[in-house]
PDB file of C-alpha atoms in Angstrom:
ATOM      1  CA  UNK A   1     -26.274  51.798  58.239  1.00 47.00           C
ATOM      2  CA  UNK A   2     -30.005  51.549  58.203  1.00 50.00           C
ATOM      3  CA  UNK A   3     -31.961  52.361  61.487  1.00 50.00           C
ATOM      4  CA  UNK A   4     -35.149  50.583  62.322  1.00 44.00           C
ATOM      5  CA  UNK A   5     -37.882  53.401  60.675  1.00 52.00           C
ATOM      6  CA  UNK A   6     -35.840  52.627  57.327  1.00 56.00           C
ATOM      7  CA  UNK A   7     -33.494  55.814  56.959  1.00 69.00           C
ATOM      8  CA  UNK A   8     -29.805  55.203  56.065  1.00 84.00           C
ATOM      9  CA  UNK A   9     -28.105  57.275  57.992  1.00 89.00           C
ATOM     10  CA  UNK A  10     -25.537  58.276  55.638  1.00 90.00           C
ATOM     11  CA  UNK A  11     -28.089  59.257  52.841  1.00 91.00           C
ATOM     12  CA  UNK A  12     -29.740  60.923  55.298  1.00 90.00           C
ATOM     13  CA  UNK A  13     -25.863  63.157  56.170  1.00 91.00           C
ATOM     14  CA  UNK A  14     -25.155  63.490  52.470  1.00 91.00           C
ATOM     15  CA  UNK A  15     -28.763  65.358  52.207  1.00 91.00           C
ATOM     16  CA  UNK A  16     -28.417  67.296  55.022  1.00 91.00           C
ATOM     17  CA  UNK A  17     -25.048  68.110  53.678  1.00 91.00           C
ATOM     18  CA  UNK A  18     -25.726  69.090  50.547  1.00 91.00           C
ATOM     19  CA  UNK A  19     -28.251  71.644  52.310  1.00 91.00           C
ATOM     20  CA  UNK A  20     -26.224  73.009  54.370  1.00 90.00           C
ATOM     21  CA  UNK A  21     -23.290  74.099  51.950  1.00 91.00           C
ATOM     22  CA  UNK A  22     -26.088  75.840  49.836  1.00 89.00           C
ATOM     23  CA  UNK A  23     -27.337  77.364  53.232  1.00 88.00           C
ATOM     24  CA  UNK A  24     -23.864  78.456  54.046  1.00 89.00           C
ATOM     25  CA  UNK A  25     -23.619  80.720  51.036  1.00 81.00           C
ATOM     26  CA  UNK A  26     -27.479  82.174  51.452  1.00 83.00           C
ATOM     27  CA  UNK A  27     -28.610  84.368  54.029  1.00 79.00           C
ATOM     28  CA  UNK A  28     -30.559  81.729  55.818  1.00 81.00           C
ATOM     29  CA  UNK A  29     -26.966  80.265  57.066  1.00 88.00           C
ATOM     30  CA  UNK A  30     -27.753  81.512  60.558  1.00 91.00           C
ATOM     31  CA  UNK A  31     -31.343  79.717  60.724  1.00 91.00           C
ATOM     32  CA  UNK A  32     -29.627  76.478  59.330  1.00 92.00           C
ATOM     33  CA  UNK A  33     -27.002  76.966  62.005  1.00 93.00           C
ATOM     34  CA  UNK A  34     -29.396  77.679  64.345  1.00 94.00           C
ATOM     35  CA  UNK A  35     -31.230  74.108  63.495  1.00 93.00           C
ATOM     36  CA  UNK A  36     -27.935  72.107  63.629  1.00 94.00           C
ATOM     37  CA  UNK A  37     -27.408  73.491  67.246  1.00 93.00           C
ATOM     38  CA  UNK A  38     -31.175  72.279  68.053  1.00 92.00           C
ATOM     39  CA  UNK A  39     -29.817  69.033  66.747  1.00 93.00           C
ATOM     40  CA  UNK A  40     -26.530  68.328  67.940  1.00 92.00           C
ATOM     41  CA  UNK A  41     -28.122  69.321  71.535  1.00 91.00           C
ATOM     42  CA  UNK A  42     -30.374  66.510  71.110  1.00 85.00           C
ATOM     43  CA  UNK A  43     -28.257  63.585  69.964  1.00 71.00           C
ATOM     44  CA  UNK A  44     -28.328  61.669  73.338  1.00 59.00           C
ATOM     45  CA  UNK A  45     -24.619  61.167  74.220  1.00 54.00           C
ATOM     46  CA  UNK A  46     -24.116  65.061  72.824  1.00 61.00           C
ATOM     47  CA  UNK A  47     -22.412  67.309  75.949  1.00 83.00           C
ATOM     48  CA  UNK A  48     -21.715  70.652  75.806  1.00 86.00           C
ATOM     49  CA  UNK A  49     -17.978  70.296  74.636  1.00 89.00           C
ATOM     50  CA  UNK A  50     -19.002  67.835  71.786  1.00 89.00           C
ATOM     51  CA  UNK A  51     -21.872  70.395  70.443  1.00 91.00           C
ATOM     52  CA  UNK A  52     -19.294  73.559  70.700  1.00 92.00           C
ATOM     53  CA  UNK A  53     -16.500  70.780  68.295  1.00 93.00           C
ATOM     54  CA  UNK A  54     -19.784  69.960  65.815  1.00 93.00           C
ATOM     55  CA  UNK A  55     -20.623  73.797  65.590  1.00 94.00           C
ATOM     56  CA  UNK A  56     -17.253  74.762  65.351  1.00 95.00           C
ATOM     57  CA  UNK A  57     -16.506  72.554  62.408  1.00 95.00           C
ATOM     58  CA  UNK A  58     -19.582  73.890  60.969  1.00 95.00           C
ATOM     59  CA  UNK A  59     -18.490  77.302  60.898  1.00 95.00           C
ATOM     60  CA  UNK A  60     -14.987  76.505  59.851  1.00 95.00           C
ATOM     61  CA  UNK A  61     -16.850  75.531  56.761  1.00 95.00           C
ATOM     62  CA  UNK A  62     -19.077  78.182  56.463  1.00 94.00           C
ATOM     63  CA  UNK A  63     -15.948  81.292  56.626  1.00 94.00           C
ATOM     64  CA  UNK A  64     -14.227  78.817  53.852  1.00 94.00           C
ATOM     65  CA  UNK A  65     -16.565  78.947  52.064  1.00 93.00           C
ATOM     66  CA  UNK A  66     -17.803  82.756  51.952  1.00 92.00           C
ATOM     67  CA  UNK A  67     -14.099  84.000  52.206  1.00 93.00           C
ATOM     68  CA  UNK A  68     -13.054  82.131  48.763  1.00 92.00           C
ATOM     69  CA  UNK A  69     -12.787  83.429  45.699  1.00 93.00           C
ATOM     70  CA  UNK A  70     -15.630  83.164  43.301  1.00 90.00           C
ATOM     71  CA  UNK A  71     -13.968  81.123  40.980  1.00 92.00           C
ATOM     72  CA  UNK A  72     -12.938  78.417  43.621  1.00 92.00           C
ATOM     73  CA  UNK A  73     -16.283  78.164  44.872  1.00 90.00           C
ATOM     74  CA  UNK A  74     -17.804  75.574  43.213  1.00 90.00           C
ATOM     75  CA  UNK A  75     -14.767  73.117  44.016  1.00 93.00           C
ATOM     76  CA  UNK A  76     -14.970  74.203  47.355  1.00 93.00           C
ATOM     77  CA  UNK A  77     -18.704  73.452  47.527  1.00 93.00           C
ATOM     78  CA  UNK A  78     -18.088  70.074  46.130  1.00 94.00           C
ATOM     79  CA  UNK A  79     -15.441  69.559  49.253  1.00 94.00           C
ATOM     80  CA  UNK A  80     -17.321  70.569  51.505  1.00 94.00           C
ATOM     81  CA  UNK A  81     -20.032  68.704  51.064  1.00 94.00           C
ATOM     82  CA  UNK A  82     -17.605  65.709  51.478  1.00 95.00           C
ATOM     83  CA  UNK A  83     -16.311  66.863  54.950  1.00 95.00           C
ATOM     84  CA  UNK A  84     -19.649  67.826  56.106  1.00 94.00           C
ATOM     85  CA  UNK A  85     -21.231  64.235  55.245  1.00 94.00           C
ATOM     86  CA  UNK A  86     -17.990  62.801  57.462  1.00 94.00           C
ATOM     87  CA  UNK A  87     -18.969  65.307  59.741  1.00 95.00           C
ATOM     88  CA  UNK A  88     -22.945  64.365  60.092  1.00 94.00           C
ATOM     89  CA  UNK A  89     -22.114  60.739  59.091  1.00 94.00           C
ATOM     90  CA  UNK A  90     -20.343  60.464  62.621  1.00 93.00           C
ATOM     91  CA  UNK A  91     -22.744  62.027  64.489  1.00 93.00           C
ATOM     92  CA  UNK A  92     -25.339  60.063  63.295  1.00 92.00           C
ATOM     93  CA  UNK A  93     -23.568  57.128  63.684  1.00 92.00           C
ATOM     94  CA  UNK A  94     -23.643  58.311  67.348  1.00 90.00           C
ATOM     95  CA  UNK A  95     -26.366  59.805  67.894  1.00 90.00           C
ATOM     96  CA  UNK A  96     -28.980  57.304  65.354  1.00 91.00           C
ATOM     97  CA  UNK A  97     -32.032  59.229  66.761  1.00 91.00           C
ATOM     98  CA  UNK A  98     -31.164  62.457  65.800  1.00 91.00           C
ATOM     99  CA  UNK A  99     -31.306  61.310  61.952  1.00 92.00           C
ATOM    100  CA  UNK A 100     -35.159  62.035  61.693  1.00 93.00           C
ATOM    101  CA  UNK A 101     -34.655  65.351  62.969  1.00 93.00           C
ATOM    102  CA  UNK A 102     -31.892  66.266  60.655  1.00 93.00           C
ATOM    103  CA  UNK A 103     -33.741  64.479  57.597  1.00 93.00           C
ATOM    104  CA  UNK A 104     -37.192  66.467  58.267  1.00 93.00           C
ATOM    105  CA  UNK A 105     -34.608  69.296  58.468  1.00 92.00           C
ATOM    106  CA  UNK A 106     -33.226  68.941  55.222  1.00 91.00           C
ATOM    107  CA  UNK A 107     -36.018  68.287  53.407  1.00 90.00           C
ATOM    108  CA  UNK A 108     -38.079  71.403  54.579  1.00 87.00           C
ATOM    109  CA  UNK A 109     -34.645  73.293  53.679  1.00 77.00           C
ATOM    110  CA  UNK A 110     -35.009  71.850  50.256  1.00 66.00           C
ATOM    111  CA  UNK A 111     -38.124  73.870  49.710  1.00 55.00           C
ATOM    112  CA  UNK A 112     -38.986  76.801  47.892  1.00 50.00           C
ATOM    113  CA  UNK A 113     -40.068  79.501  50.486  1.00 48.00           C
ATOM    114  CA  UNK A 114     -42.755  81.181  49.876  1.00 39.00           C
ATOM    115  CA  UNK A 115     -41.047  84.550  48.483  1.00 41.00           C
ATOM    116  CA  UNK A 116     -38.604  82.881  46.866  1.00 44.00           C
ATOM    117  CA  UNK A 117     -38.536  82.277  43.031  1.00 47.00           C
ATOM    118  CA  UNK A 118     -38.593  84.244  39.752  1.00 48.00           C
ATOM    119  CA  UNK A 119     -40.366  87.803  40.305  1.00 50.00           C
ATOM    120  CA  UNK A 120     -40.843  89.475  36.810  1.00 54.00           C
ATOM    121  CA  UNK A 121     -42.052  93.274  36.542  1.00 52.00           C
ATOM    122  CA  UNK A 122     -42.834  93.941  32.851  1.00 52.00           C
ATOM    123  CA  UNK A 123     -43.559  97.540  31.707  1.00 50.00           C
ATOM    124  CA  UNK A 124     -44.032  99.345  28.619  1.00 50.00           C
ATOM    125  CA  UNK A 125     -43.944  96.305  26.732  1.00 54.00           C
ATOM    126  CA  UNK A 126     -45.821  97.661  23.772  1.00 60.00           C
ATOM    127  CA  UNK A 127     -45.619  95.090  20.882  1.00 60.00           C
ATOM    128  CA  UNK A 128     -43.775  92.305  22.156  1.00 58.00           C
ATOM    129  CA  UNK A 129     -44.737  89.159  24.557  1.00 57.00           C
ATOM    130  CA  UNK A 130     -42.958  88.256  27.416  1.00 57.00           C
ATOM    131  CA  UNK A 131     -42.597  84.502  28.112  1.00 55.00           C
ATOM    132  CA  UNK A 132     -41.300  83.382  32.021  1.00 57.00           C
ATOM    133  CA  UNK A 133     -40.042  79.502  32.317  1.00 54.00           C
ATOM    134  CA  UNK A 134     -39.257  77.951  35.622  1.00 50.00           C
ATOM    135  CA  UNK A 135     -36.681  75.948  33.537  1.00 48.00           C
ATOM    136  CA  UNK A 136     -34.747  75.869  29.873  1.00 51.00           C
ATOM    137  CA  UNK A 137     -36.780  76.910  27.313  1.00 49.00           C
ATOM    138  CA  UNK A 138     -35.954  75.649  23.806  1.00 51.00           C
ATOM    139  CA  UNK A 139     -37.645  76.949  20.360  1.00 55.00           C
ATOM    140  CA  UNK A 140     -35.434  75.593  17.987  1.00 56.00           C
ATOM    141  CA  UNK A 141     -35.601  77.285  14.715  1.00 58.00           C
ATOM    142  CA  UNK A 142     -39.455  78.996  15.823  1.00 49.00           C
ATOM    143  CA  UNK A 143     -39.871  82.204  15.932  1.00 51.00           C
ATOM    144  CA  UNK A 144     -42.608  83.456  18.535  1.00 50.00           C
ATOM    145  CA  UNK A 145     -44.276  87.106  17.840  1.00 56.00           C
ATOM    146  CA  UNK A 146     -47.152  89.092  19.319  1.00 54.00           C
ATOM    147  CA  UNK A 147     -50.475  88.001  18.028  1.00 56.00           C
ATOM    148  CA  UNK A 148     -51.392  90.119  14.916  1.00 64.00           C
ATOM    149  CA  UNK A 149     -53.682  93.141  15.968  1.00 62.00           C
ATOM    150  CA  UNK A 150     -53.040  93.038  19.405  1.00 53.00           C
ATOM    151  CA  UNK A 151     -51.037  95.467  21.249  1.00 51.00           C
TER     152      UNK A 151
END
């Protein structure tokens, strides 16, 4: 279903869903919970009962998730992210003006913060070159060595 600004409301569930089963096994689970309670408030025919049920769900999902064993979790993930796309896709299909909210959600979610990433602290590296990639780094059969008289 596509609203009238353009977003498909299910793309716009599976997105958010995909965010929050990575939030739910990060320690920014209680901000993303936090933002689904702003936005299950909102949706227009949401009482107080229906909000408790959406959060509820929500955090069904979350102790699944964090009390399964390591090896089951990426299954589990994949799951889900299935139930919690039902989950939103009703909502949304509900509550259609709550879909910008929870996309501009999502995609800000998405988003490296600031002090997240790669930190690298190098010492006594005498002789050798260090070399940090964002992704895969291939050589094939090159081998890279420090620069001749440099050290």
């Amino acid at each position: 279903m596509i609203m009238g600004d353009g977003l498909d409301l299910m793309q716009v569930a599976a997105g958010a869903a995909a965010v929050l089963v990575a939030d739910m096994a990060k320690k920014s689970w209680k901000s993303a919970r936090e933002a689904m309670e702003r936005i299950f408030k909102r949706g227009g025919a949401a009482d107080e009962a229906s909000v408790e049920q959406e959060l509820r769900l929500l955090d069904t999902a979350h102790r699944r998730l964090n009390e399964s064993k390591e090896s089951e979790r990426k299954d589990l993930s994949k799951r889900l992210e299935q139930e919690l796309l039902i989950q939103l896709g009703a909502f949304l299909q509900k509550n259609p003006e709550s879909a910008p909210e929870l996309k501009e959600w999502a995609d800000q979610s998405e988003q490296p913060e600031a002090v997240a990433g790669v930190q690298a602290v190098v010492r006594d590296n005498t002789g050798s070159q260090v070399l940090i990639a964002g992704r895969d780094v291939s050589t094939g059969n090159f081998t890279y060595g420090a620069p001749k008289g440099e050290k």
